[in-house]
mmCIF file of C-alpha atoms and ligand atoms in Angstrom:
data_model
loop_
_atom_site.group_PDB
_atom_site.id
_atom_site.type_symbol
_atom_site.label_atom_id
_atom_site.label_comp_id
_atom_site.label_asym_id
_atom_site.label_seq_id
_atom_site.Cartn_x
_atom_site.Cartn_y
_atom_site.Cartn_z
ATOM 1 C CA MET J 5 -19.603 4.454 20.341
ATOM 2 C CA ALA J 6 -16.756 6.307 18.598
ATOM 3 C CA ASN J 7 -15.591 4.994 15.236
ATOM 4 C CA THR J 8 -11.929 4.379 16.113
ATOM 5 C CA VAL J 9 -9.762 1.928 14.157
ATOM 6 C CA PRO J 10 -7.883 -0.345 16.603
ATOM 7 C CA ASP J 11 -4.146 -0.904 16.304
ATOM 8 C CA ILE J 12 -3.208 -4.586 16.564
ATOM 9 C CA SER J 13 0.169 -5.838 17.805
ATOM 10 C CA LEU J 14 2.305 -7.874 15.446
ATOM 11 C CA ASN J 15 4.656 -10.623 16.671
ATOM 12 C CA ASP J 16 7.679 -8.326 16.137
ATOM 13 C CA GLY J 17 6.405 -5.595 18.474
ATOM 14 C CA ASN J 18 5.090 -3.252 15.751
ATOM 15 C CA THR J 19 1.418 -2.377 15.402
ATOM 16 C CA ILE J 20 -0.921 -2.284 12.410
ATOM 17 C CA PRO J 21 -4.294 -0.534 11.994
ATOM 18 C CA GLN J 22 -6.920 -3.274 11.707
ATOM 19 C CA LEU J 23 -8.690 -1.487 8.844
ATOM 20 C CA GLY J 24 -6.862 -0.307 5.746
ATOM 21 C CA PHE J 25 -7.505 0.616 2.124
ATOM 22 C CA GLY J 26 -6.732 -1.831 -0.707
ATOM 23 C CA VAL J 27 -5.649 -0.593 -4.126
ATOM 24 C CA TYR J 28 -5.711 -3.761 -6.266
ATOM 25 C CA GLN J 29 -7.235 -3.037 -9.698
ATOM 26 C CA ILE J 30 -7.195 0.711 -9.171
ATOM 27 C CA GLU J 31 -5.704 2.247 -12.305
ATOM 28 C CA PRO J 32 -2.556 4.258 -11.626
ATOM 29 C CA ARG J 33 -4.306 7.406 -12.909
ATOM 30 C CA ASP J 34 -7.093 6.968 -10.321
ATOM 31 C CA THR J 35 -4.956 5.814 -7.400
ATOM 32 C CA ALA J 36 -3.727 9.085 -5.905
ATOM 33 C CA GLU J 37 -7.268 10.452 -5.802
ATOM 34 C CA ALA J 38 -8.749 7.304 -4.201
ATOM 35 C CA VAL J 39 -5.951 7.010 -1.631
ATOM 36 C CA GLY J 40 -6.149 10.751 -0.932
ATOM 37 C CA ARG J 41 -9.865 10.400 -0.269
ATOM 38 C CA ALA J 42 -9.269 7.410 2.031
ATOM 39 C CA LEU J 43 -6.649 9.320 4.026
ATOM 40 C CA GLU J 44 -9.017 12.293 4.347
ATOM 41 C CA ILE J 45 -11.719 10.013 5.734
ATOM 42 C CA GLY J 46 -9.301 8.610 8.293
ATOM 43 C CA TYR J 47 -7.757 5.434 6.845
ATOM 44 C CA ARG J 48 -4.120 5.142 7.970
ATOM 45 C CA HIS J 49 -3.143 1.877 6.293
ATOM 46 C CA ILE J 50 -2.709 1.296 2.550
ATOM 47 C CA ASP J 51 -2.226 -2.117 0.932
ATOM 48 C CA THR J 52 -0.451 -2.066 -2.433
ATOM 49 C CA ALA J 53 1.866 -4.427 -4.349
ATOM 50 C CA GLN J 54 4.480 -4.298 -7.064
ATOM 51 C CA MET J 55 2.094 -6.202 -9.342
ATOM 52 C CA TYR J 56 -0.659 -3.575 -8.907
ATOM 53 C CA GLY J 57 1.484 -1.023 -10.756
ATOM 54 C CA ASN J 58 0.385 1.865 -8.531
ATOM 55 C CA GLU J 59 3.019 2.131 -5.779
ATOM 56 C CA ALA J 60 4.230 5.512 -7.093
ATOM 57 C CA GLU J 61 0.721 6.960 -6.899
ATOM 58 C CA VAL J 62 0.244 5.588 -3.367
ATOM 59 C CA GLY J 63 3.444 7.364 -2.295
ATOM 60 C CA GLU J 64 2.284 10.547 -4.029
ATOM 61 C CA ALA J 65 -1.052 10.488 -2.157
ATOM 62 C CA VAL J 66 0.620 9.922 1.219
ATOM 63 C CA ARG J 67 2.929 12.909 0.634
ATOM 64 C CA ALA J 68 0.072 15.096 -0.644
ATOM 65 C CA SER J 69 -2.027 14.288 2.444
ATOM 66 C CA GLY J 70 0.225 16.350 4.672
ATOM 67 C CA LEU J 71 0.351 13.478 7.171
ATOM 68 C CA ASP J 72 3.716 12.477 8.602
ATOM 69 C CA ARG J 73 5.165 9.328 7.049
ATOM 70 C CA GLY J 74 4.958 7.671 10.464
ATOM 71 C CA GLU J 75 1.197 8.144 10.623
ATOM 72 C CA VAL J 76 0.455 5.921 7.626
ATOM 73 C CA PHE J 77 1.082 2.168 7.543
ATOM 74 C CA VAL J 78 2.169 1.161 4.020
ATOM 75 C CA THR J 79 2.336 -2.445 2.794
ATOM 76 C CA SER J 80 3.750 -3.673 -0.505
ATOM 77 C CA LYS J 81 4.444 -7.129 -1.930
ATOM 78 C CA LEU J 82 7.089 -8.826 -4.019
ATOM 79 C CA ASN J 83 6.322 -9.364 -7.716
ATOM 80 C CA ASN J 84 6.013 -13.077 -8.596
ATOM 81 C CA GLY J 85 8.800 -12.719 -11.145
ATOM 82 C CA PHE J 86 11.386 -11.722 -8.551
ATOM 83 C CA HIS J 87 11.660 -14.573 -6.044
ATOM 84 C CA ARG J 88 15.371 -15.220 -6.586
ATOM 85 C CA PRO J 89 17.299 -13.367 -3.852
ATOM 86 C CA GLU J 90 19.222 -11.022 -6.169
ATOM 87 C CA ASP J 91 15.993 -10.151 -8.045
ATOM 88 C CA ALA J 92 14.102 -9.675 -4.769
ATOM 89 C CA ARG J 93 16.757 -7.223 -3.543
ATOM 90 C CA ARG J 94 16.496 -5.165 -6.743
ATOM 91 C CA ALA J 95 12.702 -5.309 -6.709
ATOM 92 C CA PHE J 96 12.545 -4.171 -3.099
ATOM 93 C CA GLU J 97 14.704 -1.158 -3.952
ATOM 94 C CA SER J 98 12.339 -0.356 -6.813
ATOM 95 C CA THR J 99 9.395 -0.418 -4.378
ATOM 96 C CA LEU J 100 11.094 2.112 -2.110
ATOM 97 C CA SER J 101 12.028 4.336 -5.015
ATOM 98 C CA ALA J 102 8.515 4.166 -6.546
ATOM 99 C CA LEU J 103 6.961 5.038 -3.182
ATOM 100 C CA LYS J 104 9.719 7.629 -2.588
ATOM 101 C CA MET J 105 9.985 6.287 0.958
ATOM 102 C CA ASP J 106 12.974 5.003 2.857
ATOM 103 C CA TYR J 107 11.040 2.143 4.460
ATOM 104 C CA VAL J 108 7.804 0.226 4.153
ATOM 105 C CA ASP J 109 5.857 -0.796 7.217
ATOM 106 C CA LEU J 110 5.233 -4.288 5.863
ATOM 107 C CA PHE J 111 6.630 -6.220 2.912
ATOM 108 C CA LEU J 112 5.160 -9.553 1.814
ATOM 109 C CA ILE J 113 5.945 -12.445 -0.494
ATOM 110 C CA HIS J 114 2.839 -12.058 -2.662
ATOM 111 C CA TRP J 115 2.398 -15.756 -3.614
ATOM 112 C CA PRO J 116 4.300 -18.891 -2.558
ATOM 113 C CA LEU J 117 4.500 -20.217 -6.159
ATOM 114 C CA PRO J 118 5.257 -23.765 -4.964
ATOM 115 C CA THR J 119 5.537 -25.030 -8.557
ATOM 116 C CA ARG J 120 8.089 -22.365 -9.551
ATOM 117 C CA TYR J 121 11.680 -21.693 -8.508
ATOM 118 C CA ASP J 122 12.170 -25.415 -7.680
ATOM 119 C CA GLY J 123 9.607 -24.924 -4.914
ATOM 120 C CA ASP J 124 12.038 -22.661 -3.060
ATOM 121 C CA PHE J 125 10.263 -19.806 -1.311
ATOM 122 C CA VAL J 126 12.563 -20.179 1.706
ATOM 123 C CA SER J 127 15.507 -18.321 0.152
ATOM 124 C CA THR J 128 13.036 -15.596 -0.880
ATOM 125 C CA TRP J 129 11.837 -15.380 2.715
ATOM 126 C CA LYS J 130 15.415 -15.170 4.008
ATOM 127 C CA THR J 131 15.948 -12.232 1.652
ATOM 128 C CA LEU J 132 12.968 -10.449 3.227
ATOM 129 C CA GLU J 133 14.610 -11.130 6.617
ATOM 130 C CA GLU J 134 17.549 -9.021 5.348
ATOM 131 C CA PHE J 135 15.199 -6.112 4.577
ATOM 132 C CA GLN J 136 13.830 -6.277 8.093
ATOM 133 C CA ARG J 137 17.292 -6.483 9.650
ATOM 134 C CA ASP J 138 18.448 -3.358 7.783
ATOM 135 C CA GLY J 139 15.290 -1.481 8.792
ATOM 136 C CA ARG J 140 13.911 -0.873 5.310
ATOM 137 C CA ALA J 141 10.950 -3.185 6.046
ATOM 138 C CA ARG J 142 9.671 -2.630 9.574
ATOM 139 C CA SER J 143 7.734 -5.902 9.422
ATOM 140 C CA ILE J 144 7.737 -8.803 6.970
ATOM 141 C CA GLY J 145 5.137 -11.378 6.131
ATOM 142 C CA VAL J 146 3.675 -13.658 3.504
ATOM 143 C CA SER J 147 0.553 -13.840 1.393
ATOM 144 C CA ASN J 148 -1.404 -16.805 0.098
ATOM 145 C CA PHE J 149 0.668 -19.265 2.132
ATOM 146 C CA GLN J 150 -1.079 -22.553 2.921
ATOM 147 C CA VAL J 151 -0.371 -24.511 6.102
ATOM 148 C CA PRO J 152 2.412 -26.700 4.582
ATOM 149 C CA HIS J 153 4.154 -23.561 3.278
ATOM 150 C CA LEU J 154 4.034 -21.995 6.750
ATOM 151 C CA GLU J 155 5.282 -25.221 8.325
ATOM 152 C CA ARG J 156 8.231 -25.226 5.966
ATOM 153 C CA LEU J 157 9.178 -21.660 6.922
ATOM 154 C CA ALA J 158 8.890 -22.608 10.600
ATOM 155 C CA ALA J 159 11.315 -25.492 10.028
ATOM 156 C CA GLU J 160 13.840 -23.702 7.807
ATOM 157 C CA ALA J 161 13.823 -19.981 8.656
ATOM 158 C CA ASP J 162 14.435 -17.815 11.719
ATOM 159 C CA VAL J 163 11.734 -15.165 11.544
ATOM 160 C CA VAL J 164 8.037 -16.029 11.927
ATOM 161 C CA PRO J 165 5.966 -14.034 9.397
ATOM 162 C CA ALA J 166 4.096 -11.183 11.088
ATOM 163 C CA VAL J 167 1.064 -11.733 8.861
ATOM 164 C CA ASN J 168 -0.344 -14.092 6.275
ATOM 165 C CA GLN J 169 -2.573 -12.261 3.792
ATOM 166 C CA ILE J 170 -5.107 -14.757 2.401
ATOM 167 C CA GLU J 171 -8.490 -14.815 0.716
ATOM 168 C CA VAL J 172 -11.172 -14.729 3.438
ATOM 169 C CA HIS J 173 -14.854 -13.754 3.245
ATOM 170 C CA PRO J 174 -18.154 -15.387 4.188
ATOM 171 C CA TYR J 175 -18.048 -17.798 1.216
ATOM 172 C CA LEU J 176 -14.435 -18.879 1.999
ATOM 173 C CA THR J 177 -13.806 -18.616 5.723
ATOM 174 C CA ASN J 178 -10.428 -20.354 5.313
ATOM 175 C CA GLU J 179 -10.481 -21.682 8.893
ATOM 176 C CA GLN J 180 -7.517 -24.061 8.694
ATOM 177 C CA VAL J 181 -5.040 -21.458 7.542
ATOM 178 C CA ARG J 182 -6.446 -18.915 10.018
ATOM 179 C CA ALA J 183 -6.163 -21.453 12.847
ATOM 180 C CA TYR J 184 -2.502 -22.138 12.035
ATOM 181 C CA GLY J 185 -1.885 -18.384 12.179
ATOM 182 C CA GLY J 186 -3.725 -18.116 15.488
ATOM 183 C CA GLU J 187 -1.609 -20.878 17.010
ATOM 184 C CA HIS J 188 1.691 -19.463 15.754
ATOM 185 C CA ASN J 189 1.229 -15.748 16.338
ATOM 186 C CA ILE J 190 0.787 -14.918 12.641
ATOM 187 C CA LEU J 191 -2.021 -12.397 12.083
ATOM 188 C CA THR J 192 -4.459 -13.091 9.284
ATOM 189 C CA GLU J 193 -5.114 -10.358 6.756
ATOM 190 C CA ALA J 194 -8.317 -11.057 4.822
ATOM 191 C CA TRP J 195 -8.088 -10.143 1.142
ATOM 192 C CA SER J 196 -11.178 -9.596 -1.013
ATOM 193 C CA PRO J 197 -13.054 -9.217 2.297
ATOM 194 C CA ILE J 198 -16.397 -8.666 0.551
ATOM 195 C CA ALA J 199 -15.511 -11.193 -2.197
ATOM 196 C CA GLN J 200 -15.320 -8.291 -4.659
ATOM 197 C CA GLY J 201 -18.997 -7.598 -3.962
ATOM 198 C CA ARG J 202 -20.283 -11.156 -4.518
ATOM 199 C CA VAL J 203 -21.480 -11.689 -0.926
ATOM 200 C CA LEU J 204 -23.380 -8.415 -0.643
ATOM 201 C CA ASP J 205 -26.714 -9.639 -1.979
ATOM 202 C CA ASP J 206 -26.658 -12.906 -0.055
ATOM 203 C CA PRO J 207 -30.057 -13.146 1.731
ATOM 204 C CA THR J 208 -28.440 -13.893 5.120
ATOM 205 C CA ILE J 209 -26.123 -10.882 4.832
ATOM 206 C CA VAL J 210 -29.013 -8.670 3.701
ATOM 207 C CA ASP J 211 -31.130 -9.921 6.605
ATOM 208 C CA VAL J 212 -28.408 -9.269 9.222
ATOM 209 C CA ALA J 213 -27.817 -5.829 7.677
ATOM 210 C CA GLU J 214 -31.524 -4.981 8.020
ATOM 211 C CA GLN J 215 -31.542 -6.168 11.631
ATOM 212 C CA VAL J 216 -28.639 -3.965 12.672
ATOM 213 C CA GLY J 217 -29.500 -1.031 10.397
ATOM 214 C CA ARG J 218 -26.200 -1.133 8.489
ATOM 215 C CA THR J 219 -25.238 -1.894 4.882
ATOM 216 C CA PRO J 220 -24.279 -5.420 3.747
ATOM 217 C CA ALA J 221 -20.654 -4.305 3.218
ATOM 218 C CA GLN J 222 -20.441 -2.865 6.731
ATOM 219 C CA VAL J 223 -21.847 -6.062 8.221
ATOM 220 C CA VAL J 224 -19.354 -8.270 6.373
ATOM 221 C CA LEU J 225 -16.394 -6.036 7.276
ATOM 222 C CA ARG J 226 -17.585 -5.969 10.900
ATOM 223 C CA TRP J 227 -17.739 -9.809 10.891
ATOM 224 C CA HIS J 228 -14.063 -9.866 9.823
ATOM 225 C CA VAL J 229 -12.868 -7.460 12.503
ATOM 226 C CA GLN J 230 -14.801 -9.255 15.242
ATOM 227 C CA ARG J 231 -12.968 -12.434 14.182
ATOM 228 C CA GLY J 232 -9.713 -10.538 14.743
ATOM 229 C CA ASP J 233 -8.604 -10.327 11.107
ATOM 230 C CA ILE J 234 -7.172 -7.276 9.344
ATOM 231 C CA VAL J 235 -9.128 -5.955 6.327
ATOM 232 C CA PHE J 236 -8.534 -3.421 3.554
ATOM 233 C CA PRO J 237 -11.574 -3.182 1.265
ATOM 234 C CA LYS J 238 -11.004 -1.532 -2.106
ATOM 235 C CA SER J 239 -13.297 1.070 -3.617
ATOM 236 C CA THR J 240 -12.983 3.986 -5.977
ATOM 237 C CA THR J 241 -16.477 5.215 -5.043
ATOM 238 C CA PRO J 242 -16.230 8.025 -2.455
ATOM 239 C CA LYS J 243 -19.470 7.068 -0.688
ATOM 240 C CA ARG J 244 -18.322 3.454 -0.321
ATOM 241 C CA ILE J 245 -14.825 4.430 0.880
ATOM 242 C CA GLU J 246 -16.598 6.290 3.674
ATOM 243 C CA GLU J 247 -19.157 3.543 4.308
ATOM 244 C CA ASN J 248 -16.439 0.887 4.641
ATOM 245 C CA PHE J 249 -14.655 3.001 7.255
ATOM 246 C CA ARG J 250 -17.681 3.147 9.591
ATOM 247 C CA ILE J 251 -17.495 -0.322 11.105
ATOM 248 C CA PHE J 252 -16.256 0.359 14.616
ATOM 249 C CA ASP J 253 -19.386 1.973 16.029
ATOM 250 C CA PHE J 254 -21.647 -1.100 16.115
ATOM 251 C CA THR J 255 -21.344 -4.793 16.958
ATOM 252 C CA LEU J 256 -22.760 -8.080 15.729
ATOM 253 C CA ASP J 257 -24.083 -10.527 18.312
ATOM 254 C CA ASP J 258 -23.041 -14.193 18.419
ATOM 255 C CA THR J 259 -26.076 -15.308 16.414
ATOM 256 C CA ALA J 260 -25.316 -12.884 13.583
ATOM 257 C CA MET J 261 -21.629 -13.874 13.632
ATOM 258 C CA GLU J 262 -22.541 -17.584 13.412
ATOM 259 C CA ARG J 263 -25.082 -17.031 10.645
ATOM 260 C CA ILE J 264 -22.442 -15.271 8.529
ATOM 261 C CA SER J 265 -19.754 -17.886 9.260
ATOM 262 C CA GLY J 266 -22.301 -20.542 8.274
ATOM 263 C CA LEU J 267 -22.238 -19.260 4.671
ATOM 264 C CA ASP J 268 -18.811 -20.872 4.113
ATOM 265 C CA ARG J 269 -18.661 -22.885 0.873
ATOM 266 C CA GLY J 270 -15.123 -24.147 1.351
ATOM 267 C CA GLU J 271 -13.005 -24.387 -1.817
ATOM 268 C CA ALA J 272 -16.106 -23.740 -3.959
ATOM 269 C CA GLY J 273 -16.291 -20.270 -2.409
ATOM 270 C CA ARG J 274 -12.868 -19.192 -3.632
ATOM 271 C CA THR J 275 -12.982 -16.194 -5.983
ATOM 272 C CA GLY J 276 -9.229 -15.999 -6.633
ATOM 273 C CA PRO J 277 -6.673 -18.625 -7.625
ATOM 274 C CA ASN J 278 -5.712 -21.615 -5.489
ATOM 275 C CA PRO J 279 -2.283 -20.841 -3.969
ATOM 276 C CA ASP J 280 -1.144 -24.469 -4.344
ATOM 277 C CA GLU J 281 -1.456 -24.172 -8.122
ATOM 278 C CA PHE J 282 -1.096 -20.485 -8.934
ATOM 279 C CA ASP J 283 2.074 -19.926 -10.978
ATOM 280 C CA TYR J 284 1.513 -16.622 -12.787
ATOM 281 C CA ILE J 285 4.585 -14.583 -13.605
ATOM 282 C CA PRO J 286 3.983 -11.169 -15.200
ATOM 283 C CA ALA J 287 5.538 -10.723 -18.654
HETATM 284 N N1 LIG Q 11 -2.522 -10.800 -1.583
HETATM 285 C C1 LIG Q 11 -3.310 -11.053 -2.595
HETATM 286 O O1 LIG Q 11 -3.069 -11.984 -3.366
HETATM 287 C C2 LIG Q 11 -4.516 -10.196 -2.815
HETATM 288 C C3 LIG Q 11 -5.487 -10.579 -3.764
HETATM 289 C C4 LIG Q 11 -6.603 -9.761 -3.917
HETATM 290 C C5 LIG Q 11 -6.741 -8.611 -3.156
HETATM 291 N N2 LIG Q 11 -5.767 -8.238 -2.267
HETATM 292 C C6 LIG Q 11 -5.858 -7.007 -1.444
HETATM 293 O O2 LIG Q 11 -7.145 -6.950 -0.831
HETATM 294 C C7 LIG Q 11 -7.787 -5.724 -1.213
HETATM 295 C C8 LIG Q 11 -9.292 -5.900 -1.264
HETATM 296 O O3 LIG Q 11 -9.657 -6.955 -2.147
HETATM 297 P P1 LIG Q 11 -10.353 -6.734 -3.568
HETATM 298 O O4 LIG Q 11 -9.988 -5.405 -4.072
HETATM 299 O O5 LIG Q 11 -10.027 -7.912 -4.428
HETATM 300 O O6 LIG Q 11 -11.903 -6.851 -3.279
HETATM 301 P P2 LIG Q 11 -12.951 -6.323 -2.203
HETATM 302 O O7 LIG Q 11 -12.389 -5.239 -1.369
HETATM 303 O O8 LIG Q 11 -13.551 -7.526 -1.544
HETATM 304 O O9 LIG Q 11 -14.093 -5.720 -3.161
HETATM 305 C C9 LIG Q 11 -13.873 -4.634 -4.017
HETATM 306 C C10 LIG Q 11 -15.089 -4.486 -4.928
HETATM 307 O O10 LIG Q 11 -16.264 -4.253 -4.153
HETATM 308 C C11 LIG Q 11 -16.844 -2.999 -4.499
HETATM 309 N N3 LIG Q 11 -17.210 -2.356 -3.220
HETATM 310 C C12 LIG Q 11 -16.363 -1.849 -2.285
HETATM 311 N N4 LIG Q 11 -17.050 -1.357 -1.240
HETATM 312 C C13 LIG Q 11 -18.350 -1.552 -1.511
HETATM 313 C C14 LIG Q 11 -19.542 -1.232 -0.806
HETATM 314 N N5 LIG Q 11 -19.514 -0.620 0.370
HETATM 315 N N6 LIG Q 11 -20.730 -1.582 -1.373
HETATM 316 C C15 LIG Q 11 -20.768 -2.193 -2.573
HETATM 317 N N7 LIG Q 11 -19.674 -2.526 -3.294
HETATM 318 C C16 LIG Q 11 -18.478 -2.192 -2.769
HETATM 319 C C17 LIG Q 11 -15.784 -2.220 -5.248
HETATM 320 O O11 LIG Q 11 -16.382 -1.404 -6.228
HETATM 321 P P3 LIG Q 11 -15.966 0.148 -6.540
HETATM 322 O O12 LIG Q 11 -14.471 0.248 -6.496
HETATM 323 O O13 LIG Q 11 -16.529 0.331 -7.908
HETATM 324 O O14 LIG Q 11 -16.643 0.992 -5.499
HETATM 325 C C18 LIG Q 11 -14.980 -3.339 -5.888
HETATM 326 O O15 LIG Q 11 -15.615 -3.758 -7.096
HETATM 327 C C19 LIG Q 11 -7.146 -5.423 -2.574
HETATM 328 O O16 LIG Q 11 -7.385 -4.104 -3.007
HETATM 329 C C20 LIG Q 11 -5.715 -5.743 -2.282
HETATM 330 O O17 LIG Q 11 -5.122 -4.696 -1.530
HETATM 331 C C21 LIG Q 11 -4.659 -9.034 -2.088
#
């Protein structure tokens, strides 16, 4: 079985590689090297954000790779401090100039911030619609949106988000939000897919890994892709960057899939903030 990363169709006709490379918490000074390594191994999808502070180094690594711009899918996300339309427009320009690119493949509202900006994420979303119309964002989407937030966009905006990037891993399977996406043609992107390492020594995961002769991280990432979600594990360790890429040359049977899904702890399994309450704005 060849290890080939599938391309998945988005609701706007574009496609996205199902496996990417996440760069959250990678220091700017380490980013170009890590992304360069990922591109060498075969990753063709990088997930960054304005708040990660490393967009410039992502752009640098893509250029240094010698790959054509069109061969690499690049996502970035709007800083929480810039939800007002005029701020979002300026911030989006700063993303393109940091990346030194004339478009991004996907641009997301990073957090809904329902307790900020008078609860108005709709005008922010309509500003992202502008970026898509003028071609500088090939696709647009949201991140950390709960079902009521998605319902509000459906009622008040024209464009359906291509993706919703949310926390998903075996301890927080986030079924309700995923199901809404499934019913409305919004792909789920699973962030912190290995729960920042916390699920890797779970006895069930270790047991499944032994049965299939793979590592715990590979088994968890494989569980995500078999559920149809998009993943972009982060690592600055070369061996792990490679390990996380080798997940398309084996399969998990239904029993293994169900055992892993059965580890869900609901809200108690969350490792990151609750999107209904999160209101952080960088200084
Ligand atoms: N939209 C959002 O609000 C949001 C929030 C969080 C994350 N994200 C995105 O999702 C991406 C992934 O999430 P994440 O970075 O939080 O966590 P993650 O990918 O679940 O886990 C990363 C951690 O696991 C370790 N690790 C990676 N591969 C491993 C392996 N094969 N074996 C053992 N340990 C391994 C890494 O260590 P080393 O680096 O030391 O190898 C790192 O400490 C982010 O980079 C970002 O792009 C988005």
